[in-house]
mmCIF file of C-alpha atoms in Angstrom:
data_model
loop_
_atom_site.group_PDB
_atom_site.id
_atom_site.type_symbol
_atom_site.label_atom_id
_atom_site.label_comp_id
_atom_site.label_asym_id
_atom_site.label_seq_id
_atom_site.Cartn_x
_atom_site.Cartn_y
_atom_site.Cartn_z
ATOM 1 C CA MET A 6 5.658 -12.490 46.836
ATOM 2 C CA SER A 7 5.382 -15.939 45.394
ATOM 3 C CA ALA A 8 4.452 -16.649 41.809
ATOM 4 C CA SER A 9 1.870 -19.216 40.838
ATOM 5 C CA ALA A 10 0.987 -20.549 37.427
ATOM 6 C CA PRO A 11 -2.001 -22.418 36.002
ATOM 7 C CA SER A 12 -1.535 -26.159 36.354
ATOM 8 C CA GLN A 13 0.689 -27.751 33.684
ATOM 9 C CA ALA A 14 1.526 -24.302 32.234
ATOM 10 C CA THR A 15 4.936 -23.331 30.871
ATOM 11 C CA TYR A 16 6.015 -19.705 31.094
ATOM 12 C CA SER A 17 7.900 -18.259 28.114
ATOM 13 C CA PRO A 18 8.676 -14.516 28.446
ATOM 14 C CA GLY A 19 7.583 -12.658 25.328
ATOM 15 C CA LEU A 20 5.991 -15.918 24.135
ATOM 16 C CA GLU A 21 9.398 -16.827 22.685
ATOM 17 C CA GLY A 22 9.280 -20.274 21.124
ATOM 18 C CA VAL A 23 5.557 -20.641 21.816
ATOM 19 C CA VAL A 24 3.474 -21.996 18.945
ATOM 20 C CA ALA A 25 0.319 -19.857 19.051
ATOM 21 C CA GLY A 26 -1.495 -21.083 15.965
ATOM 22 C CA GLU A 27 -1.380 -22.559 12.498
ATOM 23 C CA THR A 28 -0.974 -20.641 9.246
ATOM 24 C CA ALA A 29 -0.770 -21.454 5.556
ATOM 25 C CA ILE A 30 0.345 -17.919 4.672
ATOM 26 C CA SER A 31 4.093 -17.969 5.346
ATOM 27 C CA THR A 32 6.873 -19.794 7.133
ATOM 28 C CA VAL A 33 10.399 -18.878 8.168
ATOM 29 C CA GLU A 34 11.468 -22.516 8.452
ATOM 30 C CA GLY A 35 14.132 -23.326 5.890
ATOM 31 C CA GLY A 36 14.004 -19.820 4.444
ATOM 32 C CA LEU A 37 11.083 -17.414 4.220
ATOM 33 C CA ARG A 38 8.279 -18.573 1.936
ATOM 34 C CA TYR A 39 4.919 -17.011 1.116
ATOM 35 C CA ARG A 40 2.310 -19.719 0.503
ATOM 36 C CA GLY A 41 5.117 -22.087 -0.489
ATOM 37 C CA TYR A 42 7.030 -19.693 -2.752
ATOM 38 C CA ALA A 43 10.574 -18.706 -1.716
ATOM 39 C CA VAL A 44 10.687 -14.981 -1.053
ATOM 40 C CA GLY A 45 13.908 -14.624 -3.056
ATOM 41 C CA GLU A 46 12.244 -16.109 -6.116
ATOM 42 C CA LEU A 47 9.229 -13.861 -5.648
ATOM 43 C CA ALA A 48 11.512 -10.815 -5.404
ATOM 44 C CA GLU A 49 13.287 -11.869 -8.588
ATOM 45 C CA LYS A 50 10.318 -12.875 -10.734
ATOM 46 C CA THR A 51 7.214 -11.032 -9.559
ATOM 47 C CA SER A 52 5.913 -7.578 -8.607
ATOM 48 C CA PHE A 53 4.446 -6.417 -5.309
ATOM 49 C CA ASP A 54 1.031 -6.365 -6.994
ATOM 50 C CA GLU A 55 1.379 -10.089 -7.710
ATOM 51 C CA VAL A 56 2.583 -10.838 -4.171
ATOM 52 C CA ALA A 57 -0.294 -8.897 -2.616
ATOM 53 C CA TYR A 58 -2.688 -10.950 -4.733
ATOM 54 C CA LEU A 59 -0.890 -14.132 -3.669
ATOM 55 C CA LEU A 60 -1.236 -13.338 0.030
ATOM 56 C CA LEU A 61 -4.900 -12.419 -0.248
ATOM 57 C CA ASN A 62 -5.943 -15.139 -2.694
ATOM 58 C CA ASP A 63 -3.776 -18.189 -1.908
ATOM 59 C CA ASP A 64 -1.839 -18.347 -5.203
ATOM 60 C CA LEU A 65 -0.128 -16.152 -7.780
ATOM 61 C CA PRO A 66 -2.466 -14.553 -10.318
ATOM 62 C CA THR A 67 -2.835 -15.306 -13.980
ATOM 63 C CA ALA A 68 -2.340 -12.362 -16.321
ATOM 64 C CA GLY A 69 -6.102 -11.806 -16.433
ATOM 65 C CA GLU A 70 -6.512 -12.068 -12.668
ATOM 66 C CA LEU A 71 -3.675 -9.598 -12.117
ATOM 67 C CA LYS A 72 -5.194 -7.086 -14.530
ATOM 68 C CA GLU A 73 -8.571 -7.292 -12.781
ATOM 69 C CA PHE A 74 -6.930 -7.007 -9.346
ATOM 70 C CA GLN A 75 -4.928 -3.948 -10.407
ATOM 71 C CA SER A 76 -8.070 -2.349 -11.822
ATOM 72 C CA ARG A 77 -9.948 -2.843 -8.553
ATOM 73 C CA VAL A 78 -7.063 -1.442 -6.505
ATOM 74 C CA ALA A 79 -6.660 1.513 -8.872
ATOM 75 C CA ALA A 80 -10.352 2.363 -8.516
ATOM 76 C CA ALA A 81 -9.954 2.465 -4.723
ATOM 77 C CA ARG A 82 -6.920 4.817 -4.701
ATOM 78 C CA LEU A 83 -8.763 7.782 -3.299
ATOM 79 C CA LEU A 84 -9.817 8.980 0.128
ATOM 80 C CA PRO A 85 -13.180 10.221 1.345
ATOM 81 C CA GLU A 86 -12.878 14.001 1.548
ATOM 82 C CA PRO A 87 -13.485 14.077 5.340
ATOM 83 C CA VAL A 88 -10.509 11.739 5.843
ATOM 84 C CA ARG A 89 -8.296 13.976 3.721
ATOM 85 C CA GLN A 90 -9.521 16.980 5.737
ATOM 86 C CA LEU A 91 -8.697 15.078 8.920
ATOM 87 C CA LEU A 92 -5.123 14.569 7.706
ATOM 88 C CA GLY A 93 -4.818 18.278 7.015
ATOM 89 C CA ALA A 94 -6.205 19.127 10.454
ATOM 90 C CA LEU A 95 -3.648 17.091 12.401
ATOM 91 C CA PRO A 96 -1.142 19.143 14.409
ATOM 92 C CA ALA A 97 2.024 20.240 12.664
ATOM 93 C CA GLY A 98 4.675 17.640 13.299
ATOM 94 C CA ALA A 99 2.210 14.780 13.783
ATOM 95 C CA ALA A 100 4.084 11.530 13.186
ATOM 96 C CA PRO A 101 3.247 10.008 9.792
ATOM 97 C CA LEU A 102 2.621 6.594 11.358
ATOM 98 C CA ASP A 103 0.190 8.145 13.842
ATOM 99 C CA ALA A 104 -1.566 9.854 10.945
ATOM 100 C CA LEU A 105 -1.823 6.525 9.136
ATOM 101 C CA ARG A 106 -3.220 4.774 12.218
ATOM 102 C CA THR A 107 -5.797 7.538 12.695
ATOM 103 C CA ALA A 108 -6.804 7.496 9.031
ATOM 104 C CA VAL A 109 -7.258 3.709 8.912
ATOM 105 C CA SER A 110 -9.525 3.924 11.942
ATOM 106 C CA ALA A 111 -11.508 6.729 10.311
ATOM 107 C CA LEU A 112 -11.778 4.845 7.015
ATOM 108 C CA ALA A 113 -13.777 2.153 8.814
ATOM 109 C CA SER A 114 -16.658 4.612 9.106
ATOM 110 C CA PHE A 115 -16.693 5.140 5.334
ATOM 111 C CA ASP A 116 -16.382 1.517 4.209
ATOM 112 C CA PRO A 117 -19.807 0.027 3.411
ATOM 113 C CA GLU A 118 -18.691 -3.460 4.474
ATOM 114 C CA THR A 119 -16.908 -2.694 7.749
ATOM 115 C CA ALA A 120 -19.268 -4.883 9.791
ATOM 116 C CA ASP A 121 -19.249 -7.785 7.308
ATOM 117 C CA ASN A 122 -16.655 -10.349 8.410
ATOM 118 C CA SER A 123 -17.261 -12.803 5.596
ATOM 119 C CA ARG A 124 -14.216 -13.973 3.662
ATOM 120 C CA ASP A 125 -15.282 -12.244 0.435
ATOM 121 C CA ALA A 126 -16.061 -8.952 2.168
ATOM 122 C CA ASN A 127 -12.744 -8.975 4.004
ATOM 123 C CA ARG A 128 -10.895 -9.511 0.739
ATOM 124 C CA ARG A 129 -12.682 -6.546 -0.794
ATOM 125 C CA LYS A 130 -11.926 -4.391 2.255
ATOM 126 C CA ALA A 131 -8.317 -5.552 2.155
ATOM 127 C CA GLU A 132 -7.987 -4.446 -1.463
ATOM 128 C CA ARG A 133 -9.410 -1.042 -0.563
ATOM 129 C CA LEU A 134 -7.006 -0.609 2.352
ATOM 130 C CA LEU A 135 -4.133 -1.780 0.153
ATOM 131 C CA ALA A 136 -5.037 1.058 -2.204
ATOM 132 C CA GLN A 137 -5.839 3.693 0.424
ATOM 133 C CA MET A 138 -2.884 3.380 2.794
ATOM 134 C CA PRO A 139 -0.265 4.672 0.305
ATOM 135 C CA VAL A 140 -2.613 7.554 -0.502
ATOM 136 C CA VAL A 141 -2.878 8.402 3.206
ATOM 137 C CA ILE A 142 0.916 8.422 3.579
ATOM 138 C CA ALA A 143 1.499 10.510 0.453
ATOM 139 C CA ASP A 144 -1.341 12.961 1.132
ATOM 140 C CA HIS A 145 -0.307 13.537 4.747
ATOM 141 C CA TYR A 146 3.300 13.997 3.677
ATOM 142 C CA ARG A 147 2.432 16.612 1.062
ATOM 143 C CA LEU A 148 -0.077 18.416 3.278
ATOM 144 C CA SER A 149 2.514 18.588 6.060
ATOM 145 C CA LYS A 150 4.864 20.309 3.593
ATOM 146 C CA GLY A 151 2.220 22.817 2.482
ATOM 147 C CA LEU A 152 1.753 21.023 -0.839
ATOM 148 C CA GLN A 153 -1.427 19.848 -2.532
ATOM 149 C CA PRO A 154 -2.015 16.078 -2.760
ATOM 150 C CA VAL A 155 -1.311 14.412 -6.098
ATOM 151 C CA ALA A 156 -3.938 12.045 -7.486
ATOM 152 C CA ALA A 157 -2.859 8.536 -8.415
ATOM 153 C CA LYS A 158 -2.570 7.428 -12.034
ATOM 154 C CA ALA A 159 -4.576 4.411 -13.119
ATOM 155 C CA ASP A 160 -1.804 3.113 -15.374
ATOM 156 C CA LEU A 161 0.950 3.006 -12.718
ATOM 157 C CA SER A 162 1.799 0.046 -10.483
ATOM 158 C CA HIS A 163 1.430 0.141 -6.712
ATOM 159 C CA SER A 164 5.032 1.169 -6.024
ATOM 160 C CA ALA A 165 5.201 3.558 -8.971
ATOM 161 C CA ASN A 166 2.022 5.296 -7.852
ATOM 162 C CA PHE A 167 3.321 5.760 -4.327
ATOM 163 C CA LEU A 168 6.466 7.526 -5.531
ATOM 164 C CA TYR A 169 4.418 9.565 -7.999
ATOM 165 C CA MET A 170 1.922 10.666 -5.327
ATOM 166 C CA LEU A 171 4.797 11.664 -3.034
ATOM 167 C CA ARG A 172 6.798 13.613 -5.602
ATOM 168 C CA GLY A 173 4.374 14.707 -8.287
ATOM 169 C CA THR A 174 6.700 13.327 -10.971
ATOM 170 C CA GLU A 175 6.931 9.797 -12.314
ATOM 171 C CA PRO A 176 9.806 7.715 -10.913
ATOM 172 C CA THR A 177 12.390 5.869 -12.960
ATOM 173 C CA ALA A 178 12.002 2.180 -13.674
ATOM 174 C CA ASP A 179 14.980 1.396 -11.426
ATOM 175 C CA GLU A 180 13.449 3.335 -8.527
ATOM 176 C CA VAL A 181 10.152 1.525 -8.940
ATOM 177 C CA ARG A 182 11.798 -1.887 -9.064
ATOM 178 C CA ALA A 183 13.931 -1.174 -5.974
ATOM 179 C CA LEU A 184 10.912 -0.038 -3.957
ATOM 180 C CA ASP A 185 8.838 -2.920 -5.292
ATOM 181 C CA ILE A 186 11.350 -5.505 -4.079
ATOM 182 C CA SER A 187 11.460 -3.917 -0.634
ATOM 183 C CA MET A 188 7.641 -4.017 -0.514
ATOM 184 C CA ILE A 189 7.679 -7.718 -1.404
ATOM 185 C CA LEU A 190 10.139 -8.419 1.412
ATOM 186 C CA TYR A 191 8.115 -6.417 3.948
ATOM 187 C CA ALA A 192 4.739 -7.848 2.890
ATOM 188 C CA GLU A 193 4.494 -10.786 5.294
ATOM 189 C CA HIS A 194 6.427 -12.442 8.101
ATOM 190 C CA GLU A 195 4.460 -15.097 9.971
ATOM 191 C CA PHE A 196 3.365 -14.335 13.573
ATOM 192 C CA ASN A 197 5.365 -11.126 14.122
ATOM 193 C CA ALA A 198 4.156 -8.704 16.798
ATOM 194 C CA SER A 199 1.882 -6.570 14.617
ATOM 195 C CA THR A 200 0.397 -9.554 12.781
ATOM 196 C CA PHE A 201 -0.281 -11.355 16.048
ATOM 197 C CA THR A 202 -1.899 -8.164 17.350
ATOM 198 C CA ALA A 203 -4.214 -8.143 14.333
ATOM 199 C CA ARG A 204 -5.117 -11.790 14.906
ATOM 200 C CA VAL A 205 -5.821 -11.201 18.608
ATOM 201 C CA ILE A 206 -8.115 -8.274 17.795
ATOM 202 C CA VAL A 207 -10.104 -10.047 15.114
ATOM 203 C CA SER A 208 -10.345 -13.225 17.213
ATOM 204 C CA THR A 209 -12.871 -11.276 19.312
ATOM 205 C CA LEU A 210 -14.930 -10.934 16.081
ATOM 206 C CA SER A 211 -13.900 -7.321 15.690
ATOM 207 C CA ASP A 212 -13.418 -5.991 12.150
ATOM 208 C CA LEU A 213 -10.555 -5.727 9.665
ATOM 209 C CA HIS A 214 -10.073 -1.975 10.102
ATOM 210 C CA ALA A 215 -9.837 -2.352 13.884
ATOM 211 C CA ALA A 216 -7.305 -5.160 13.489
ATOM 212 C CA VAL A 217 -5.150 -3.097 11.101
ATOM 213 C CA THR A 218 -5.380 -0.046 13.356
ATOM 214 C CA GLY A 219 -4.079 -2.160 16.241
ATOM 215 C CA ALA A 220 -1.382 -3.686 14.060
ATOM 216 C CA ILE A 221 -0.131 -0.217 13.118
ATOM 217 C CA GLY A 222 0.000 0.626 16.817
ATOM 218 C CA ALA A 223 2.156 -2.436 17.439
ATOM 219 C CA LEU A 224 4.364 -1.584 14.474
ATOM 220 C CA LYS A 225 5.113 1.830 15.963
ATOM 221 C CA GLY A 226 7.414 0.356 18.605
ATOM 222 C CA ALA A 227 11.146 0.608 17.983
ATOM 223 C CA LEU A 228 11.576 -3.101 18.716
ATOM 224 C CA HIS A 229 9.349 -3.968 15.753
ATOM 225 C CA GLY A 230 8.831 -1.456 12.964
ATOM 226 C CA GLY A 231 10.783 1.634 13.852
ATOM 227 C CA ALA A 232 14.252 0.230 13.234
ATOM 228 C CA ASN A 233 14.449 1.218 9.559
ATOM 229 C CA GLU A 234 14.096 4.866 10.622
ATOM 230 C CA LYS A 235 17.169 4.574 12.870
ATOM 231 C CA VAL A 236 19.535 3.045 10.307
ATOM 232 C CA MET A 237 20.853 6.309 8.905
ATOM 233 C CA ASP A 238 21.362 7.639 12.446
ATOM 234 C CA VAL A 239 23.709 4.707 13.027
ATOM 235 C CA VAL A 240 25.538 5.102 9.716
ATOM 236 C CA ARG A 241 25.948 8.859 10.141
ATOM 237 C CA ALA A 242 27.165 8.451 13.727
ATOM 238 C CA ALA A 243 29.851 6.058 12.499
ATOM 239 C CA GLY A 244 31.165 8.847 10.281
ATOM 240 C CA ASN A 245 32.785 7.248 7.258
ATOM 241 C CA PRO A 246 34.463 3.990 6.241
ATOM 242 C CA ALA A 247 37.710 5.007 7.973
ATOM 243 C CA THR A 248 36.091 5.724 11.349
ATOM 244 C CA ALA A 249 33.287 3.151 11.294
ATOM 245 C CA GLU A 250 35.175 0.264 12.880
ATOM 246 C CA GLN A 251 36.382 2.296 15.848
ATOM 247 C CA TRP A 252 32.927 3.811 16.372
ATOM 248 C CA THR A 253 31.234 0.405 16.210
ATOM 249 C CA ARG A 254 33.652 -1.192 18.673
ATOM 250 C CA ALA A 255 33.164 1.712 21.077
ATOM 251 C CA ALA A 256 29.380 1.461 20.762
ATOM 252 C CA LEU A 257 29.506 -2.270 21.468
ATOM 253 C CA ALA A 258 31.765 -1.649 24.465
ATOM 254 C CA ARG A 259 29.163 0.784 25.812
ATOM 255 C CA LYS A 260 26.559 -1.954 25.248
ATOM 256 C CA GLU A 261 24.550 0.309 22.971
ATOM 257 C CA ARG A 262 21.795 -1.257 20.917
ATOM 258 C CA ILE A 263 22.625 -0.852 17.233
ATOM 259 C CA MET A 264 19.357 -0.864 15.311
ATOM 260 C CA GLY A 265 19.035 -3.059 12.243
ATOM 261 C CA PHE A 266 20.796 -6.114 13.667
ATOM 262 C CA GLY A 267 19.514 -9.315 15.218
ATOM 263 C CA HIS A 268 16.135 -11.006 15.020
ATOM 264 C CA ARG A 269 14.024 -13.092 17.387
ATOM 265 C CA VAL A 270 13.621 -15.839 14.780
ATOM 266 C CA TYR A 271 16.653 -15.588 12.477
ATOM 267 C CA LYS A 272 19.853 -16.482 14.320
ATOM 268 C CA ALA A 273 22.147 -16.895 11.306
ATOM 269 C CA GLY A 274 20.947 -13.887 9.326
ATOM 270 C CA ASP A 275 17.764 -12.580 7.735
ATOM 271 C CA VAL A 276 17.425 -13.876 4.177
ATOM 272 C CA ARG A 277 15.531 -10.705 3.253
ATOM 273 C CA ALA A 278 18.500 -8.510 4.188
ATOM 274 C CA GLY A 279 20.715 -10.481 1.833
ATOM 275 C CA ILE A 280 18.246 -10.022 -1.006
ATOM 276 C CA LEU A 281 17.880 -6.268 -0.506
ATOM 277 C CA LYS A 282 21.543 -5.444 0.131
ATOM 278 C CA PRO A 283 22.644 -5.362 -3.546
ATOM 279 C CA ILE A 284 19.497 -3.392 -4.414
ATOM 280 C CA ALA A 285 20.475 -0.779 -1.810
ATOM 281 C CA ARG A 286 24.002 -0.612 -3.214
ATOM 282 C CA ARG A 287 22.730 -0.072 -6.760
ATOM 283 C CA ALA A 288 20.397 2.678 -5.586
ATOM 284 C CA ALA A 289 23.303 4.338 -3.755
ATOM 285 C CA ALA A 290 25.452 4.219 -6.887
ATOM 286 C CA ALA A 291 22.680 5.938 -8.829
ATOM 287 C CA ALA A 292 22.241 8.573 -6.088
ATOM 288 C CA GLY A 293 25.887 9.634 -6.020
ATOM 289 C CA PRO A 294 29.275 9.291 -4.262
ATOM 290 C CA GLU A 295 27.979 10.446 -0.872
ATOM 291 C CA TYR A 296 25.483 7.595 -0.826
ATOM 292 C CA VAL A 297 28.106 5.066 -1.911
ATOM 293 C CA ALA A 298 30.212 6.192 1.063
ATOM 294 C CA TRP A 299 27.279 5.481 3.379
ATOM 295 C CA GLU A 300 27.068 1.977 1.911
ATOM 296 C CA GLU A 301 30.780 1.426 2.516
ATOM 297 C CA THR A 302 30.408 2.681 6.083
ATOM 298 C CA ALA A 303 27.476 0.306 6.622
ATOM 299 C CA GLU A 304 29.585 -2.572 5.296
ATOM 300 C CA VAL A 305 32.267 -1.904 7.935
ATOM 301 C CA ILE A 306 29.667 -1.737 10.724
ATOM 302 C CA GLU A 307 28.101 -4.968 9.506
ATOM 303 C CA GLY A 308 31.462 -6.753 9.504
ATOM 304 C CA VAL A 309 32.442 -5.660 13.018
ATOM 305 C CA ILE A 310 29.106 -6.666 14.545
ATOM 306 C CA GLY A 311 29.213 -9.996 12.765
ATOM 307 C CA ARG A 312 32.720 -10.791 13.994
ATOM 308 C CA GLU A 313 32.341 -9.450 17.523
ATOM 309 C CA LYS A 314 28.744 -10.386 18.359
ATOM 310 C CA ASN A 315 27.834 -13.012 15.772
ATOM 311 C CA MET A 316 24.828 -10.824 14.955
ATOM 312 C CA PHE A 317 23.598 -10.239 11.444
ATOM 313 C CA PRO A 318 21.517 -7.569 9.690
ATOM 314 C CA ASN A 319 17.766 -7.809 9.504
ATOM 315 C CA LEU A 320 15.666 -6.372 6.673
ATOM 316 C CA ASP A 321 15.559 -2.910 8.213
ATOM 317 C CA TRP A 322 19.354 -2.452 7.813
ATOM 318 C CA PRO A 323 19.420 -2.315 3.991
ATOM 319 C CA ALA A 324 15.859 -0.945 3.726
ATOM 320 C CA GLY A 325 16.655 2.218 5.671
ATOM 321 C CA ARG A 326 19.648 2.879 3.411
ATOM 322 C CA LEU A 327 17.702 2.088 0.242
ATOM 323 C CA TYR A 328 14.948 4.549 1.129
ATOM 324 C CA HIS A 329 17.588 7.177 1.909
ATOM 325 C CA SER A 330 19.138 6.646 -1.536
ATOM 326 C CA LEU A 331 15.661 7.051 -3.050
ATOM 327 C CA HIS A 332 15.567 10.490 -1.356
ATOM 328 C CA LEU A 333 12.606 9.596 0.864
ATOM 329 C CA ASP A 334 12.115 11.338 4.198
ATOM 330 C CA ILE A 335 12.954 9.169 7.198
ATOM 331 C CA PRO A 336 9.635 9.650 9.092
ATOM 332 C CA ILE A 337 7.715 7.810 6.345
ATOM 333 C CA TYR A 338 9.900 4.675 6.420
ATOM 334 C CA THR A 339 7.800 2.833 8.988
ATOM 335 C CA PRO A 340 4.519 3.844 7.333
ATOM 336 C CA MET A 341 5.974 2.344 4.151
ATOM 337 C CA PHE A 342 6.538 -0.884 6.094
ATOM 338 C CA ALA A 343 2.836 -0.776 6.985
ATOM 339 C CA MET A 344 1.671 -0.129 3.418
ATOM 340 C CA ALA A 345 3.457 -3.338 2.391
ATOM 341 C CA ARG A 346 2.478 -5.398 5.448
ATOM 342 C CA ILE A 347 -1.232 -4.615 5.002
ATOM 343 C CA ALA A 348 -1.267 -7.527 2.536
ATOM 344 C CA GLY A 349 0.015 -9.908 5.196
ATOM 345 C CA TRP A 350 -2.091 -8.439 8.002
ATOM 346 C CA ALA A 351 -5.274 -8.799 5.971
ATOM 347 C CA ALA A 352 -4.406 -12.345 4.927
ATOM 348 C CA HIS A 353 -3.965 -13.280 8.590
ATOM 349 C CA VAL A 354 -7.251 -11.626 9.576
ATOM 350 C CA ILE A 355 -9.050 -13.673 6.927
ATOM 351 C CA GLU A 356 -7.284 -16.868 7.995
ATOM 352 C CA GLN A 357 -7.985 -16.261 11.690
ATOM 353 C CA LEU A 358 -11.685 -15.848 11.021
ATOM 354 C CA ASP A 359 -11.793 -18.976 8.856
ATOM 355 C CA HIS A 360 -11.010 -21.115 11.934
ATOM 356 C CA ASN A 361 -11.544 -18.661 14.729
ATOM 357 C CA ARG A 362 -10.954 -19.245 18.394
ATOM 358 C CA LEU A 363 -10.689 -16.358 20.838
ATOM 359 C CA ILE A 364 -7.014 -15.794 21.669
ATOM 360 C CA ARG A 365 -6.893 -15.618 25.450
ATOM 361 C CA PRO A 366 -3.656 -16.796 27.138
ATOM 362 C CA ARG A 367 -3.142 -17.215 30.871
ATOM 363 C CA SER A 368 -0.679 -15.405 33.115
ATOM 364 C CA ILE A 369 1.456 -16.187 36.151
ATOM 365 C CA TYR A 370 0.188 -14.261 39.161
ATOM 366 C CA ASN A 371 2.954 -12.806 41.336
ATOM 367 C CA GLY A 372 0.930 -10.422 43.488
ATOM 368 C CA PRO A 373 0.028 -10.524 47.204
ATOM 369 C CA ALA A 374 -1.223 -13.702 48.838
ATOM 370 C CA PRO A 375 -4.977 -13.897 49.659
ATOM 371 C CA ARG A 376 -5.942 -11.263 52.247
ATOM 372 C CA ASP A 377 -9.088 -9.906 53.852
ATOM 373 C CA VAL A 378 -10.634 -6.501 53.210
ATOM 374 C CA ARG A 379 -10.593 -4.285 56.321
ATOM 375 C CA PRO A 380 -13.177 -1.542 56.802
ATOM 376 C CA ILE A 381 -11.824 1.936 55.971
ATOM 377 C CA SER A 382 -11.974 2.841 59.678
ATOM 378 C CA GLU A 383 -9.324 0.165 60.374
ATOM 379 C CA ARG A 384 -6.867 1.234 57.651
ATOM 380 C CA GLY A 385 -5.386 4.196 59.498
ATOM 381 C CA SER A 386 -6.051 7.908 59.255
ATOM 382 C CA ALA A 387 -3.150 9.184 57.112
#
């Protein structure tokens, strides 16, 4: 079979290196920035609430704007009762990310502005989804454990409310700040697979809920969003700091993929991983000696892979360990990624629609050469 391509086309597997659009939302060039602000500075000086506002509204909020934004989000932190019943009716063992995807799709039927693709309507829908997605995750988690859902508190921040709805008790300030920083770092990342999926969907003039549902589906894949759930598997398999180097070298010799390392864009290390690493270590110290040992084991693994393969951690590597030190169940790690990334997904949906053009690439055909159709009587009798 011979392959043919459209005239003057260049084939790039996985679209690697292909520029597929313009965006004013974020860039990874010269260090990750959201709307011009360095992500490290945002993590140091702002909250996730402020960053979500930034992504949806082009700039950081004033104190008054932030208060109004938080009030609107707080008012939306509830689910229509049929959606909550749907979560409770899912089969035992249903994956939390699947539950989130299903709930977001269902929420479209209850949003009064689903069909309105204006910029203002999409911002309002984005705020509602920003509020509802953590509720979906927490409610499904508690229902799956035979527990009653816990209603959000109007006076708690986004990250604080999530931990409160999960546990039923208010988190410490250090726990909230650690989770908040991870949410900031997960909030946006240019044209990653799930974001590009959302842009493709809405480029057809579909709606925000459909785009987010598709983005969650893309996030489910282990090559994109599932890596943070595999981090503790890697660390536990390595054993302890004394056995970690030997285990890592053996795994590399077997050509095993070690999740949490490498990135399509970052070749010299993910700036977000460097920001979150000390946060993960502090959370481990607060959780106890066992968790500190996991951090030390991770440090050995990180060093071996860096020296042997010149590969560096991505954000998932410290995030998976941080969430473990916060005593969160592994199956909700990727849904937590989604509840942060909704801010970026929605910003990209809005931006795509502002200057929309249907995203429709070409392909290289490598099938049979032109041939004639024979009547069924001439195709044999078998």
